[in-house]
Amino acid sequence: MILSHMSQVQTVKLATNIVDVIGERLKLDRSGANYRGLCPFHGEKSPSFFVNEAMQRYRCFGCGASGDVFEFLENYDGMTFAESLKYLADKAGIVLESFAPTGADAQREKLLEILDLTREYYHYILTEHRIGEPGRVYLKNRGVTQDSIKLFQLGFATPAWDGLLNYLTKKKKYHLSDLEAAGLVVKGQQGRYYDRFRGRLMFPLRNHRGQVVGFSGRVLEAEAKEAKYINSPETSLYHKSDLLFGYSELFREIKKHQKVIVMEGEFDLISSTQAHVNHVVAIKGSALTESQIKLLGRVATQVLLALDGDSAGVKATERAIELIAATNLELRVIDFARSPELKAAGMQGKDPDEIARKNPKLWRTLSDQTISAYDFLMQSAFERFDAASPAGRKQIIDALAPVLGRITHAVEQDYYIQKLAEGLNVRADLVAKDITRFANQKVGPKFSTTRPEPPGPKALTKRQQLEQYSLYLLLHAPVEKISERAELLLELGLAEMGSQPILEALMKKLKTSQDFEIGKFAESLGADLQAQLFFWFSNPLYEKNGEVIEDTTAEWQTIAAELKKLAYQRELQEIQTQLEALDHLETKTKEQEAEISKLLEKIVLLQQKQRL
Ligand SMILES: [Zn+2]
């Protein structure tokens, strides 16, 4: 049983190329022996994420994330191990024998099944059942087309207290506890369960992989006493801050444009797509989160905010600037407040839903009229405060210094400082002073997206550098030289973790065959040692201009000599410490006297060896 499981995993792994799988998701460029790209697991502007084809592993030299193709899919796509195995097997055309998930994986699959059935149930009521009539009328009045209803799988929840509950427990035989875990039912005061969503228009909320993980329900009557929207509660599957409505349906459109318009609500998004502006997502609220930005960074280079131009929009823009600063994304804003076309059409102050519905052509024009987030905040500050008075000027500086202080690109920052100085009619160097003062106040990274840059050679001790480089040179040596180099390194006793077992395995392998392939060799090691081997083999610190050093002989001789010298110094130091300890004794035994002369002999031998 276990064997067949193992061999299935092996078969799938052999049929898979990690470079293809990651390359479908990230932009990778060839760099020496590796492929290289921006790390998807931490925010960064210069690529420190490496994928190695021979080893079939990835590693980020910035945040340390590393693993094989299964681990990549688990971390990047949030798949379980069973899901990643199934996904890769399907891709390679391999039919897996029954591979029943267990424990948490099985529970997750069950909840996904329930949520998908619920989507189907609500959708059926909206589109087919007479109870769905009010929902159909409502959508018709809002101009929502049949295509949109189908694409976003909109639905309707019956007004009954137990419509969905009965369907799922009586007809589909699921347990109430599973319905509760999926966030679909609520327990009343008398301990009875009832449907969470009743008499509402239903929007399925999907994760980035297209799985339904929750719902948002909207009341139909404008004057209803209940909340306009209610959402699924946080569950093991639904995390509000990760979710982007429309992402899974529209990400191909977004990828094509390399831009994404971020809107507030579901209807804004639906109306926009009906006006043929399809590179959109809705955040269901007004603040973008870090994980939403990570998702957007996978498919776009520009994020365009289409949020209400009031103070909430300004706040959301300021917050988004902070989050985006650590990434490679560009942030722009659709400027509703100052668009001449919008003014001419008499539609100022209307939300994107209404603009797109009533004047699709105007919405298409607006969606291309963006200004940089910095310009937007500057304009807004100048409108809110009085630049003619000293107090107003101070307010403007206070509002903008934190924003402009965050610009990492000096030329760009300089541009906005000039602009601000002109607007305030003060000297640019004075404005610059205020802004740098703010920038210096920042203590350490504010968000986890801003991890430190990859550790450079200075973060390592001389010994670590020499050892890692020697291992790099060993692994890139011509096959006939590997044994000899490995033997020397073993003799020197490296401190690098895992070096001893790996070097021993390497020598053993070369004794039986002169064929050496790093990928095959890696497979014979356990996961921890594999990761260590990959680290030495692919360390970009030791590539010259992104190229693997071709002729390693000269480099090897220099490094080996330095390592020997270090080892010699260490040994000498050790002997001297022992000698000193013995010297301090007032009376010495015969054994101790013998020990001293032995140590002195050792020093002489060492010195002779060193001179050779
Ligand atoms: Zn990273």
Coordinates of C-alpha atoms and ligand atoms in Angstrom, one line a residue:
M1 CA 0.0 0.0 0.0
I2 CA 2.7 2.5 1.1
L3 CA 4.9 1.3 -1.7
S4 CA 2.3 1.9 -4.3
H5 CA 1.7 5.3 -2.9
M6 CA 5.4 6.1 -3.0
S7 CA 5.8 4.8 -6.5
Q8 CA 2.9 6.9 -7.7
V9 CA 4.5 10.0 -6.2
Q10 CA 7.8 9.1 -7.9
T11 CA 6.1 8.5 -11.3
V12 CA 4.4 11.8 -11.2
K13 CA 7.5 13.6 -10.1
L14 CA 9.5 12.1 -12.9
A15 CA 6.9 13.1 -15.5
T16 CA 6.9 16.7 -14.2
N17 CA 9.3 19.5 -14.9
I18 CA 9.3 22.1 -12.0
V19 CA 10.4 24.8 -14.4
D20 CA 7.3 24.4 -16.5
V21 CA 4.9 24.3 -13.5
I22 CA 6.4 27.4 -11.9
G23 CA 7.0 29.1 -15.3
E24 CA 3.2 28.9 -16.0
R25 CA 2.7 31.0 -12.9
L26 CA 5.7 33.3 -12.6
K27 CA 7.9 35.0 -15.1
L28 CA 11.2 33.2 -15.0
D29 CA 14.4 34.1 -16.9
R30 CA 17.4 31.9 -17.4
S31 CA 20.3 32.8 -15.2
G32 CA 23.4 30.6 -15.3
A33 CA 22.4 27.1 -14.2
N34 CA 19.1 28.3 -12.9
Y35 CA 15.9 30.1 -13.7
R36 CA 15.3 33.3 -11.8
G37 CA 12.3 35.4 -11.0
L38 CA 10.6 37.6 -8.4
C39 CA 9.7 35.7 -5.3
P40 CA 6.0 35.1 -4.9
F41 CA 6.3 34.5 -1.2
H42 CA 7.7 37.9 -0.2
G43 CA 7.6 41.3 -1.7
E44 CA 10.7 42.2 -3.6
K45 CA 11.9 44.4 -6.5
S46 CA 14.9 42.4 -7.7
P47 CA 14.6 38.7 -8.3
S48 CA 16.1 36.3 -5.7
F49 CA 13.9 33.3 -6.4
F50 CA 15.7 30.5 -8.2
V51 CA 14.5 27.3 -9.8
N52 CA 16.9 24.6 -10.8
E53 CA 15.9 22.1 -13.4
A54 CA 18.5 19.4 -12.7
M55 CA 17.6 19.4 -9.0
Q56 CA 13.9 20.0 -9.6
R57 CA 13.8 22.4 -6.7
Y58 CA 13.2 26.1 -6.0
R59 CA 14.7 28.4 -3.4
C60 CA 14.4 32.0 -2.6
F61 CA 17.7 33.5 -1.4
G62 CA 15.7 36.4 0.1
C63 CA 13.2 34.8 2.4
G64 CA 14.5 31.3 2.4
A65 CA 11.4 29.6 0.9
S66 CA 12.4 26.4 -0.7
G67 CA 11.1 23.0 -1.8
D68 CA 10.1 20.7 -4.7
V69 CA 7.2 20.9 -7.1
F70 CA 4.6 19.6 -4.6
E71 CA 5.7 22.1 -2.0
F72 CA 5.5 24.9 -4.5
L73 CA 1.9 24.1 -5.4
E74 CA 1.0 23.7 -1.7
N75 CA 2.5 27.1 -0.9
Y76 CA 1.6 29.0 -4.0
D77 CA -1.8 27.6 -4.9
G78 CA -2.8 26.5 -1.5
M79 CA -3.3 22.9 -2.6
T80 CA -3.1 20.0 -0.2
F81 CA -0.5 17.4 -1.0
A82 CA -3.2 15.1 -2.5
E83 CA -4.5 17.9 -4.7
S84 CA -1.1 18.7 -6.0
L85 CA -0.4 15.1 -6.8
K86 CA -3.8 14.8 -8.6
Y87 CA -3.1 18.1 -10.4
L88 CA 0.3 17.0 -11.7
A89 CA -0.8 13.5 -12.6
D90 CA -3.7 15.0 -14.7
K91 CA -1.2 17.3 -16.4
A92 CA 1.1 14.4 -17.2
G93 CA -1.8 12.1 -18.3
I94 CA -1.1 9.6 -15.5
V95 CA -4.1 7.9 -13.9
L96 CA -3.7 7.5 -10.2
E97 CA -4.9 4.5 -8.4
S98 CA -7.4 5.4 -5.6
F99 CA -5.7 8.0 -3.6
A100 CA -8.1 8.7 -0.7
P101 CA -7.2 11.9 1.2
T102 CA -7.3 11.6 5.0
G103 CA -8.0 13.8 8.0
A104 CA -7.9 17.5 7.3
D105 CA -7.7 17.0 3.5
A106 CA -10.8 14.9 3.5
Q107 CA -12.8 17.5 5.6
R108 CA -11.6 20.3 3.3
E109 CA -12.9 18.3 0.2
K110 CA -16.2 17.7 1.9
L111 CA -16.7 21.4 2.7
L112 CA -15.8 22.3 -0.9
E113 CA -18.3 19.8 -2.2
I114 CA -21.1 21.3 0.1
L115 CA -20.3 24.8 -0.9
D116 CA -20.4 23.9 -4.6
L117 CA -23.7 22.1 -4.2
T118 CA -25.0 25.3 -2.5
R119 CA -23.9 27.4 -5.4
E120 CA -25.8 25.1 -7.7
Y121 CA -28.9 25.1 -5.5
Y122 CA -29.0 29.0 -5.3
H123 CA -28.3 29.3 -9.0
Y124 CA -31.1 26.8 -9.8
I125 CA -33.6 28.8 -7.7
L126 CA -32.7 32.1 -9.4
T127 CA -32.8 30.8 -12.9
E128 CA -35.4 28.0 -12.9
H129 CA -37.6 28.0 -9.8
R130 CA -40.7 30.2 -9.3
I131 CA -39.4 31.2 -5.8
G132 CA -36.6 32.9 -7.6
E133 CA -38.8 35.4 -9.4
P134 CA -38.1 38.4 -7.2
G135 CA -34.4 37.9 -7.8
R136 CA -34.9 37.7 -11.5
V137 CA -36.9 40.9 -11.5
Y138 CA -34.3 42.7 -9.4
L139 CA -31.4 41.7 -11.7
K140 CA -33.4 42.7 -14.8
N141 CA -34.0 46.2 -13.3
R142 CA -30.3 46.6 -12.6
G143 CA -29.5 45.6 -16.1
V144 CA -27.7 42.4 -15.3
T145 CA -27.6 40.1 -18.3
Q146 CA -28.1 36.4 -18.6
D147 CA -24.4 36.0 -19.5
S148 CA -23.3 37.7 -16.3
I149 CA -25.7 35.6 -14.2
K150 CA -24.1 32.5 -15.8
L151 CA -20.5 33.7 -15.7
F152 CA -20.6 34.7 -12.0
Q153 CA -23.2 31.9 -11.1
L154 CA -25.5 34.3 -9.3
G155 CA -28.2 32.7 -7.2
F156 CA -31.2 33.3 -5.0
A157 CA -31.8 32.1 -1.4
T158 CA -35.4 31.3 -0.6
P159 CA -37.0 33.3 2.2
A160 CA -37.6 30.1 4.1
W161 CA -35.7 29.3 7.3
D162 CA -34.6 25.9 6.2
G163 CA -34.6 25.7 2.4
L164 CA -30.9 25.0 2.0
L165 CA -30.7 23.2 5.3
N166 CA -33.3 20.6 4.2
Y167 CA -31.8 20.2 0.8
L168 CA -28.4 19.5 2.1
T169 CA -29.3 17.3 5.1
K170 CA -32.4 15.4 3.9
K171 CA -31.6 15.1 0.2
K172 CA -27.8 15.1 0.2
K173 CA -27.3 13.5 3.6
Y174 CA -24.7 15.9 5.0
H175 CA -24.4 16.5 8.7
L176 CA -25.5 19.8 10.2
S177 CA -22.0 20.2 11.8
D178 CA -20.5 20.2 8.2
L179 CA -23.0 22.9 7.1
E180 CA -22.1 24.9 10.1
A181 CA -18.4 24.5 9.4
A182 CA -19.0 25.7 5.8
G183 CA -20.7 28.8 7.3
L184 CA -24.1 28.1 5.7
V185 CA -26.3 27.7 8.8
V186 CA -26.6 29.6 12.1
K187 CA -27.6 28.1 15.5
G188 CA -30.6 30.0 17.1
Q189 CA -31.2 30.6 20.8
Q190 CA -33.2 27.5 21.2
G191 CA -30.4 25.5 19.7
R192 CA -32.1 25.0 16.4
Y193 CA -30.2 25.6 13.2
Y194 CA -31.5 27.7 10.3
D195 CA -30.2 29.1 7.0
R196 CA -27.8 32.0 7.2
F197 CA -28.9 33.5 3.9
R198 CA -32.7 34.0 3.4
G199 CA -34.5 36.0 0.6
R200 CA -31.3 37.3 -0.7
L201 CA -29.5 37.6 -4.1
M202 CA -26.5 35.3 -3.8
F203 CA -22.9 35.9 -5.1
P204 CA -20.6 32.9 -4.8
L205 CA -17.2 33.9 -3.6
R206 CA -14.4 31.9 -5.1
N207 CA -10.7 31.6 -4.2
H208 CA -8.0 32.2 -6.8
R209 CA -8.3 28.6 -7.9
G210 CA -12.0 29.0 -8.7
Q211 CA -13.3 27.0 -5.8
V212 CA -16.4 28.4 -4.0
V213 CA -15.4 29.1 -0.5
G214 CA -18.2 31.4 0.7
F215 CA -21.1 33.6 -0.3
S216 CA -22.2 37.2 -0.2
G217 CA -26.0 37.8 0.0
R218 CA -27.7 41.1 -0.8
V219 CA -31.2 42.1 0.2
L220 CA -33.6 43.1 -2.5
E221 CA -35.6 45.9 -1.0
A222 CA -33.7 49.1 -0.7
E223 CA -35.4 50.0 2.7
A224 CA -34.9 46.6 4.3
K225 CA -34.1 46.7 8.1
E226 CA -31.4 44.0 7.8
A227 CA -27.9 44.6 6.6
K228 CA -27.6 45.3 2.9
Y229 CA -25.0 42.6 2.4
I230 CA -24.1 39.7 4.6
N231 CA -21.1 37.5 4.0
S232 CA -20.0 34.0 5.0
P233 CA -18.3 34.1 8.4
E234 CA -14.5 33.3 8.5
T235 CA -14.2 29.5 8.1
S236 CA -11.3 27.2 7.4
L237 CA -11.9 27.9 3.7
Y238 CA -13.2 31.5 3.6
H239 CA -10.9 34.3 4.6
K240 CA -12.3 37.7 3.7
S241 CA -9.0 39.4 3.4
D242 CA -7.7 36.9 0.8
L243 CA -10.7 37.2 -1.4
L244 CA -11.1 39.1 -4.7
F245 CA -14.5 38.9 -6.3
G246 CA -14.1 38.2 -10.1
Y247 CA -10.4 37.1 -9.9
S248 CA -10.9 33.5 -10.8
E249 CA -13.4 34.3 -13.6
L250 CA -11.4 37.2 -15.1
F251 CA -7.7 36.6 -14.4
R252 CA -7.0 35.7 -18.0
E253 CA -8.4 39.1 -19.1
I254 CA -6.3 40.7 -16.4
K255 CA -3.1 38.9 -17.5
K256 CA -3.8 40.0 -21.1
H257 CA -3.9 43.6 -20.1
Q258 CA -1.2 43.4 -17.4
K259 CA -3.4 45.8 -15.5
V260 CA -6.3 45.4 -13.0
I261 CA -8.9 47.8 -12.0
V262 CA -9.8 47.4 -8.3
M263 CA -13.5 48.2 -7.6
E264 CA -15.5 48.2 -4.4
G265 CA -18.6 46.0 -5.0
E266 CA -20.0 43.1 -7.0
F267 CA -22.3 45.2 -9.0
D268 CA -19.5 47.7 -10.0
L269 CA -17.6 44.7 -11.4
I270 CA -20.5 43.1 -13.2
S271 CA -21.6 46.3 -14.9
S272 CA -18.0 47.0 -15.9
T273 CA -17.7 43.6 -17.6
Q274 CA -21.0 44.3 -19.4
A275 CA -19.4 47.5 -20.7
H276 CA -16.5 45.3 -22.0
V277 CA -14.0 46.5 -19.4
N278 CA -13.0 43.0 -18.2
H279 CA -9.7 43.5 -16.3
V280 CA -11.4 44.1 -13.0
V281 CA -11.7 42.7 -9.5
A282 CA -13.9 43.8 -6.5
I283 CA -12.6 43.9 -3.0
K284 CA -15.9 44.1 -1.2
G285 CA -14.9 47.0 1.0
S286 CA -12.5 49.8 0.5
A287 CA -9.1 48.6 1.7
L288 CA -6.8 46.4 -0.3
T289 CA -5.0 43.8 1.9
E290 CA -1.5 42.4 1.6
S291 CA -2.6 39.0 0.4
Q292 CA -4.9 40.6 -2.2
I293 CA -2.0 42.6 -3.5
K294 CA 0.1 39.4 -3.7
L295 CA -2.6 37.8 -5.9
L296 CA -2.8 40.8 -8.1
G297 CA 1.0 40.9 -8.5
R298 CA 0.8 37.4 -10.1
V299 CA -1.2 38.6 -13.0
A300 CA -0.6 42.4 -13.5
T301 CA 2.0 45.0 -13.3
Q302 CA -0.4 48.0 -12.7
V303 CA -3.1 48.3 -10.1
L304 CA -5.7 50.9 -10.9
L305 CA -8.0 51.9 -8.0
A306 CA -11.5 52.8 -8.8
L307 CA -12.7 53.7 -5.3
D308 CA -15.0 56.5 -4.2
G309 CA -13.1 59.8 -4.5
D310 CA -14.1 60.8 -0.9
S311 CA -11.9 60.6 2.1
A312 CA -12.4 56.8 2.2
G313 CA -10.8 56.7 -1.2
V314 CA -7.9 58.8 0.0
K315 CA -7.4 56.5 3.0
A316 CA -7.5 53.4 0.9
T317 CA -5.0 54.9 -1.6
E318 CA -2.6 55.8 1.2
R319 CA -2.8 52.3 2.6
A320 CA -2.4 50.7 -0.8
I321 CA 0.7 52.8 -1.4
E322 CA 2.3 51.5 1.8
L323 CA 1.5 47.9 0.8
I324 CA 2.6 48.2 -2.8
A325 CA 5.9 50.0 -1.9
A326 CA 7.5 46.7 -1.2
T327 CA 6.5 45.2 -4.6
N328 CA 7.1 45.7 -8.2
L329 CA 3.6 46.9 -8.9
E330 CA 2.6 50.4 -10.0
L331 CA -0.3 52.0 -8.3
R332 CA -2.6 54.4 -10.2
V333 CA -6.0 55.9 -9.5
I334 CA -9.0 56.5 -11.8
D335 CA -9.7 60.1 -11.1
F336 CA -13.5 60.4 -10.9
A337 CA -13.5 63.8 -9.2
R338 CA -11.6 65.6 -11.9
S339 CA -12.6 63.9 -15.2
P340 CA -13.9 66.5 -17.7
E341 CA -15.8 63.8 -19.6
L342 CA -17.6 62.7 -16.4
K343 CA -18.5 66.3 -15.7
A344 CA -19.7 66.9 -19.2
A345 CA -22.0 63.9 -18.9
G346 CA -23.4 65.2 -15.7
M347 CA -22.3 62.0 -13.9
Q348 CA -20.0 63.3 -11.2
G349 CA -20.4 61.6 -7.9
K350 CA -21.9 58.4 -9.4
D351 CA -20.4 55.0 -8.7
P352 CA -18.7 52.9 -11.4
D353 CA -21.8 50.6 -11.5
E354 CA -24.1 53.4 -12.5
I355 CA -21.6 55.0 -15.0
A356 CA -20.9 51.7 -16.7
R357 CA -24.6 50.9 -16.9
K358 CA -25.9 54.2 -18.2
N359 CA -22.9 55.2 -20.3
P360 CA -20.7 52.2 -21.2
K361 CA -18.6 54.3 -23.6
L362 CA -17.8 56.8 -20.9
W363 CA -16.8 54.0 -18.5
R364 CA -14.4 52.6 -21.2
T365 CA -12.9 56.1 -21.5
L366 CA -12.6 56.6 -17.8
S367 CA -10.9 53.2 -17.3
D368 CA -8.0 54.4 -19.3
Q369 CA -7.8 57.8 -17.6
T370 CA -5.6 57.2 -14.7
I371 CA -3.2 59.3 -12.7
S372 CA -0.4 58.1 -10.4
A373 CA -1.4 57.5 -6.8
Y374 CA 1.0 60.3 -5.7
D375 CA -0.6 62.8 -8.0
F376 CA -4.0 61.8 -6.8
L377 CA -3.1 62.3 -3.2
M378 CA -1.4 65.6 -3.9
Q379 CA -4.4 66.9 -5.7
S380 CA -6.7 65.8 -3.0
A381 CA -4.5 67.4 -0.3
F382 CA -4.5 70.7 -2.2
E383 CA -8.3 70.6 -2.4
R384 CA -8.8 69.8 1.2
F385 CA -6.4 72.4 2.7
D386 CA -5.7 76.0 1.9
A387 CA -2.2 76.3 0.3
A388 CA -2.4 80.1 0.7
S389 CA -2.3 80.1 4.5
P390 CA 0.7 78.9 6.6
A391 CA -1.5 76.5 8.6
G392 CA -2.9 75.0 5.4
R393 CA 0.6 74.6 4.0
K394 CA 1.6 72.7 7.1
Q395 CA -1.5 70.4 6.8
I396 CA -0.6 69.7 3.2
I397 CA 3.0 68.8 4.1
D398 CA 1.8 66.6 7.0
A399 CA -0.6 64.8 4.7
L400 CA 2.0 64.2 2.0
A401 CA 5.3 63.6 3.8
P402 CA 4.5 60.1 4.8
V403 CA 3.4 59.2 1.3
L404 CA 6.3 60.8 -0.6
G405 CA 8.8 59.7 2.0
R406 CA 8.0 56.1 1.0
I407 CA 9.0 56.5 -2.6
T408 CA 12.2 54.4 -2.9
H409 CA 13.2 55.7 -6.4
A410 CA 15.2 58.9 -5.8
V411 CA 14.5 60.5 -9.2
E412 CA 10.8 59.8 -8.8
Q413 CA 10.8 61.2 -5.3
D414 CA 12.6 64.3 -6.5
Y415 CA 10.0 64.9 -9.1
Y416 CA 7.2 64.9 -6.6
I417 CA 9.1 67.1 -4.2
Q418 CA 9.6 69.7 -6.9
K419 CA 5.9 69.5 -7.8
L420 CA 4.9 69.9 -4.2
A421 CA 7.3 72.8 -3.7
E422 CA 5.9 74.6 -6.7
G423 CA 2.3 74.1 -5.5
L424 CA 3.2 75.5 -2.1
N425 CA 5.4 78.2 -3.5
V426 CA 8.3 77.3 -1.2
R427 CA 11.8 76.2 -1.8
A428 CA 12.2 72.5 -2.8
D429 CA 15.1 71.9 -0.4
L430 CA 12.8 72.8 2.5
V431 CA 10.1 70.4 1.4
A432 CA 12.8 67.7 0.9
K433 CA 14.0 68.2 4.5
D434 CA 10.5 67.6 5.8
I435 CA 10.1 64.5 3.8
T436 CA 13.5 63.0 4.6
R437 CA 12.8 63.7 8.3
F438 CA 9.7 61.6 8.0
A439 CA 11.4 58.9 6.0
N440 CA 14.1 58.6 8.8
Q441 CA 11.5 58.2 11.5
K442 CA 10.4 54.9 10.0
V443 CA 11.8 52.2 12.2
G444 CA 12.2 48.9 10.5
P445 CA 9.9 47.3 8.1
K446 CA 6.2 48.1 8.8
F447 CA 4.8 45.1 6.9
S448 CA 5.8 41.6 6.5
T449 CA 6.0 42.2 2.7
T450 CA 9.2 44.1 3.3
R451 CA 11.7 41.5 4.2
P452 CA 15.4 42.3 4.2
E453 CA 17.2 41.9 1.0
P454 CA 19.0 38.6 0.4
P455 CA 22.0 38.3 2.7
G456 CA 25.1 39.4 0.9
P457 CA 28.5 37.9 1.4
K458 CA 29.1 40.4 4.3
A459 CA 26.4 38.7 6.4
L460 CA 28.5 35.5 6.3
T461 CA 31.7 34.8 8.2
K462 CA 34.8 34.3 6.1
R463 CA 34.8 30.6 6.9
Q464 CA 31.1 30.2 5.8
Q465 CA 31.9 32.0 2.6
L466 CA 34.9 29.9 1.8
E467 CA 33.1 26.7 2.6
Q468 CA 30.0 27.5 0.6
Y469 CA 32.1 28.6 -2.3
S470 CA 34.3 25.5 -2.2
L471 CA 31.2 23.3 -2.2
Y472 CA 29.9 25.3 -5.2
L473 CA 33.1 24.7 -7.0
L474 CA 33.1 21.0 -6.1
L475 CA 29.6 20.5 -7.5
H476 CA 30.4 22.3 -10.7
A477 CA 33.7 20.5 -11.2
P478 CA 34.3 18.1 -14.2
V479 CA 33.3 14.7 -13.0
E480 CA 36.9 13.3 -12.8
K481 CA 37.8 16.0 -10.3
I482 CA 34.8 15.6 -8.0
S483 CA 36.2 12.7 -5.9
E484 CA 39.5 14.4 -5.2
R485 CA 37.9 17.6 -4.2
A486 CA 35.3 15.9 -2.0
E487 CA 38.1 14.0 -0.2
L488 CA 40.0 17.2 0.6
L489 CA 36.9 18.9 1.9
L490 CA 36.1 15.9 4.1
E491 CA 39.6 15.9 5.5
L492 CA 39.3 19.6 6.3
G493 CA 36.1 19.0 8.3
L494 CA 33.7 21.6 7.1
A495 CA 31.2 23.3 9.4
E496 CA 28.5 23.6 6.8
M497 CA 25.4 21.7 7.9
G498 CA 25.0 18.4 6.2
S499 CA 28.4 18.6 4.4
Q500 CA 29.8 15.4 5.9
P501 CA 27.0 13.0 5.0
I502 CA 26.7 14.6 1.5
L503 CA 30.4 14.4 0.8
E504 CA 30.5 10.8 2.0
A505 CA 27.6 9.8 -0.2
L506 CA 29.2 11.6 -3.1
M507 CA 32.4 9.7 -2.8
K508 CA 30.6 6.4 -2.4
K509 CA 28.6 7.1 -5.5
L510 CA 31.7 8.0 -7.6
K511 CA 33.4 4.8 -6.5
T512 CA 30.8 2.7 -8.2
S513 CA 30.2 4.7 -11.3
Q514 CA 31.8 7.6 -13.1
D515 CA 28.5 8.9 -14.3
F516 CA 27.4 11.8 -12.3
E517 CA 24.3 13.8 -12.6
I518 CA 23.4 16.2 -9.8
G519 CA 19.6 15.6 -10.1
K520 CA 19.9 11.9 -9.8
F521 CA 22.4 12.2 -6.9
A522 CA 20.0 14.6 -5.1
E523 CA 17.2 12.0 -5.3
S524 CA 19.3 9.5 -3.3
L525 CA 19.4 12.0 -0.4
G526 CA 16.7 12.9 2.1
A527 CA 14.7 16.1 1.8
D528 CA 16.9 18.1 4.2
L529 CA 20.1 17.2 2.6
Q530 CA 18.6 17.8 -0.8
A531 CA 17.7 21.3 0.2
Q532 CA 21.2 21.8 1.5
L533 CA 22.8 20.4 -1.8
F534 CA 20.6 22.7 -3.8
F535 CA 21.6 25.7 -1.7
W536 CA 25.3 25.1 -2.5
F537 CA 24.8 24.2 -6.1
S538 CA 22.6 27.1 -7.0
N539 CA 23.9 29.8 -4.8
P540 CA 23.8 32.9 -7.0
L541 CA 26.4 34.7 -4.8
Y542 CA 29.0 32.6 -6.5
E543 CA 28.0 33.0 -10.1
K544 CA 30.0 35.5 -12.1
N545 CA 27.5 37.8 -14.0
G546 CA 24.8 35.2 -13.8
E547 CA 27.0 32.6 -15.4
V548 CA 28.3 29.4 -13.9
I549 CA 32.1 29.5 -13.8
E550 CA 33.2 27.3 -16.6
D551 CA 36.8 26.5 -15.6
T552 CA 36.9 26.0 -11.9
T553 CA 40.5 24.9 -11.6
A554 CA 42.1 28.1 -10.8
E555 CA 39.4 29.2 -8.4
W556 CA 39.5 25.9 -6.7
Q557 CA 43.2 26.1 -6.0
T558 CA 42.9 29.5 -4.4
I559 CA 39.9 28.5 -2.3
A560 CA 41.4 25.2 -1.3
A561 CA 44.6 26.9 -0.2
E562 CA 42.6 29.4 1.9
L563 CA 40.5 26.7 3.5
K564 CA 43.7 24.8 4.4
K565 CA 45.1 27.8 6.0
L566 CA 42.0 28.4 8.0
A567 CA 42.0 24.8 9.1
Y568 CA 45.6 25.0 10.1
Q569 CA 45.0 28.1 12.1
R570 CA 42.1 26.5 13.9
E571 CA 44.1 23.4 14.7
L572 CA 47.1 25.5 15.9
Q573 CA 44.8 27.5 18.1
E574 CA 43.3 24.4 19.7
I575 CA 46.7 23.0 20.5
Q576 CA 47.8 26.2 22.0
T577 CA 44.7 26.4 24.2
Q578 CA 45.5 22.9 25.5
L579 CA 49.1 23.8 26.1
E580 CA 48.2 26.9 28.0
A581 CA 45.9 25.0 30.3
L582 CA 48.6 22.5 31.0
D583 CA 51.2 25.2 31.6
H584 CA 49.1 26.8 34.3
L585 CA 49.2 23.7 36.5
E586 CA 51.7 24.2 39.4
T587 CA 52.6 20.6 39.6
K588 CA 52.4 18.2 36.7
T589 CA 52.0 14.5 36.6
K590 CA 54.2 12.4 34.3
E591 CA 51.2 11.9 32.0
Q592 CA 50.7 15.6 31.7
E593 CA 54.4 16.2 31.0
A594 CA 54.1 13.6 28.2
E595 CA 51.0 15.3 26.9
I596 CA 52.9 18.6 26.6
S597 CA 55.7 17.2 24.6
K598 CA 53.2 15.4 22.4
L599 CA 51.4 18.7 21.7
L600 CA 54.7 20.4 21.0
E601 CA 55.5 17.7 18.4
K602 CA 52.2 18.2 16.9
I603 CA 52.9 21.9 16.4
V604 CA 56.1 21.1 14.6
L605 CA 54.4 18.6 12.4
L606 CA 51.7 21.1 11.5
Q607 CA 54.2 23.7 10.7
Q608 CA 56.0 21.3 8.4
K609 CA 52.8 20.4 6.7
Q610 CA 51.9 24.0 6.2
R611 CA 55.2 24.7 4.6
L612 CA 54.7 21.9 2.0
Ligands
ZN1 ZN 11.2 35.0 -1.1

